[in-house]
PDB file of C-alpha atoms in Angstrom:
ATOM      1  CA  UNK T1027      31.040 -10.525  -9.655  1.00 48.00           C
ATOM      2  CA  UNK T1028      29.657 -10.891 -13.155  1.00 55.00           C
ATOM      3  CA  UNK T1029      26.077 -11.045 -14.303  1.00 57.00           C
ATOM      4  CA  UNK T1030      25.100 -13.484 -17.002  1.00 60.00           C
ATOM      5  CA  UNK T1031      23.559 -11.775 -20.001  1.00 61.00           C
ATOM      6  CA  UNK T1032      20.844 -14.426 -20.225  1.00 63.00           C
ATOM      7  CA  UNK T1033      19.550 -13.434 -16.790  1.00 65.00           C
ATOM      8  CA  UNK T1034      19.083  -9.762 -17.646  1.00 75.00           C
ATOM      9  CA  UNK T1035      16.035  -8.466 -19.377  1.00 80.00           C
ATOM     10  CA  UNK T1036      16.332  -5.370 -21.528  1.00 83.00           C
ATOM     11  CA  UNK T1037      13.531  -3.604 -23.299  1.00 85.00           C
ATOM     12  CA  UNK T1038      13.905  -1.281 -26.236  1.00 82.00           C
ATOM     13  CA  UNK T1039      12.504   2.154 -25.308  1.00 83.00           C
ATOM     14  CA  UNK T1040       9.278   3.202 -27.026  1.00 81.00           C
ATOM     15  CA  UNK T1041       9.983   4.888 -30.353  1.00 82.00           C
ATOM     16  CA  UNK T1042      13.597   3.730 -30.559  1.00 85.00           C
ATOM     17  CA  UNK T1043      12.997   1.137 -33.251  1.00 86.00           C
ATOM     18  CA  UNK T1044      11.167   3.642 -35.443  1.00 86.00           C
ATOM     19  CA  UNK T1045      13.931   6.203 -34.897  1.00 88.00           C
ATOM     20  CA  UNK T1046      16.621   3.758 -36.014  1.00 91.00           C
ATOM     21  CA  UNK T1047      14.552   2.615 -38.980  1.00 90.00           C
ATOM     22  CA  UNK T1048      14.337   6.238 -40.128  1.00 91.00           C
ATOM     23  CA  UNK T1049      18.105   6.604 -39.878  1.00 95.00           C
ATOM     24  CA  UNK T1050      18.682   3.324 -41.721  1.00 96.00           C
ATOM     25  CA  UNK T1051      16.302   4.361 -44.494  1.00 94.00           C
ATOM     26  CA  UNK T1052      18.144   7.664 -45.008  1.00 95.00           C
ATOM     27  CA  UNK T1053      21.562   5.979 -44.941  1.00 97.00           C
ATOM     28  CA  UNK T1054      20.431   3.521 -47.600  1.00 98.00           C
ATOM     29  CA  UNK T1055      18.870   6.291 -49.673  1.00 97.00           C
ATOM     30  CA  UNK T1056      21.803   8.709 -49.537  1.00 97.00           C
ATOM     31  CA  UNK T1057      24.735   6.257 -49.241  1.00 97.00           C
ATOM     32  CA  UNK T1058      26.998   8.621 -47.243  1.00 97.00           C
ATOM     33  CA  UNK T1059      30.733   7.923 -47.166  1.00 97.00           C
ATOM     34  CA  UNK T1060      30.907   8.748 -43.446  1.00 97.00           C
ATOM     35  CA  UNK T1061      27.917   7.060 -41.815  1.00 97.00           C
ATOM     36  CA  UNK T1062      28.791   8.256 -38.306  1.00 97.00           C
ATOM     37  CA  UNK T1063      28.952  11.921 -39.373  1.00 98.00           C
ATOM     38  CA  UNK T1064      25.747  11.457 -41.358  1.00 98.00           C
ATOM     39  CA  UNK T1065      24.012   9.949 -38.318  1.00 97.00           C
ATOM     40  CA  UNK T1066      25.182  12.834 -36.138  1.00 97.00           C
ATOM     41  CA  UNK T1067      23.774  15.368 -38.623  1.00 97.00           C
ATOM     42  CA  UNK T1068      20.539  13.365 -38.982  1.00 94.00           C
ATOM     43  CA  UNK T1069      19.934  13.302 -35.236  1.00 93.00           C
ATOM     44  CA  UNK T1070      20.951  16.967 -34.879  1.00 94.00           C
ATOM     45  CA  UNK T1071      18.269  17.911 -37.422  1.00 91.00           C
ATOM     46  CA  UNK T1072      15.673  15.863 -35.547  1.00 88.00           C
ATOM     47  CA  UNK T1073      16.686  17.546 -32.287  1.00 88.00           C
ATOM     48  CA  UNK T1074      16.422  21.009 -33.865  1.00 89.00           C
ATOM     49  CA  UNK T1075      12.964  20.169 -35.232  1.00 84.00           C
ATOM     50  CA  UNK T1076      11.822  18.985 -31.810  1.00 84.00           C
ATOM     51  CA  UNK T1077      13.198  22.076 -30.063  1.00 85.00           C
ATOM     52  CA  UNK T1078      11.543  24.346 -32.651  1.00 87.00           C
ATOM     53  CA  UNK T1079       8.194  23.035 -31.527  1.00 81.00           C
ATOM     54  CA  UNK T1080       7.736  20.368 -34.124  1.00 70.00           C
ATOM     55  CA  UNK T1081       6.655  16.850 -33.437  1.00 72.00           C
ATOM     56  CA  UNK T1082       9.021  14.728 -31.371  1.00 75.00           C
ATOM     57  CA  UNK T1083      10.100  11.854 -33.646  1.00 71.00           C
ATOM     58  CA  UNK T1084      10.495   9.484 -30.696  1.00 73.00           C
ATOM     59  CA  UNK T1085       6.992  10.221 -29.412  1.00 73.00           C
ATOM     60  CA  UNK T1086       5.626   9.856 -32.930  1.00 68.00           C
ATOM     61  CA  UNK T1087       7.454   6.552 -33.370  1.00 68.00           C
ATOM     62  CA  UNK T1088       6.106   5.313 -30.061  1.00 70.00           C
ATOM     63  CA  UNK T1089       2.566   6.045 -31.241  1.00 71.00           C
ATOM     64  CA  UNK T1090       3.218   4.019 -34.410  1.00 67.00           C
ATOM     65  CA  UNK T1091       4.507   1.083 -32.398  1.00 65.00           C
ATOM     66  CA  UNK T1092       1.409   0.885 -30.202  1.00 61.00           C
TER      67      UNK T1092
END
């Protein structure tokens, strides 16, 4: 049984758009040769900042979107 894509409703999680815009901005600024590796390092840094007690970039992005 298949489900038609038009019948499903998906919502982008709060903060996700801002998170991806930040990644896109850094990719355009730095022009890495390996975008996937760059993205992995970018998100690892954000995760380390969040775990160190800094501001959660997703929560911050969600506040901007409201």
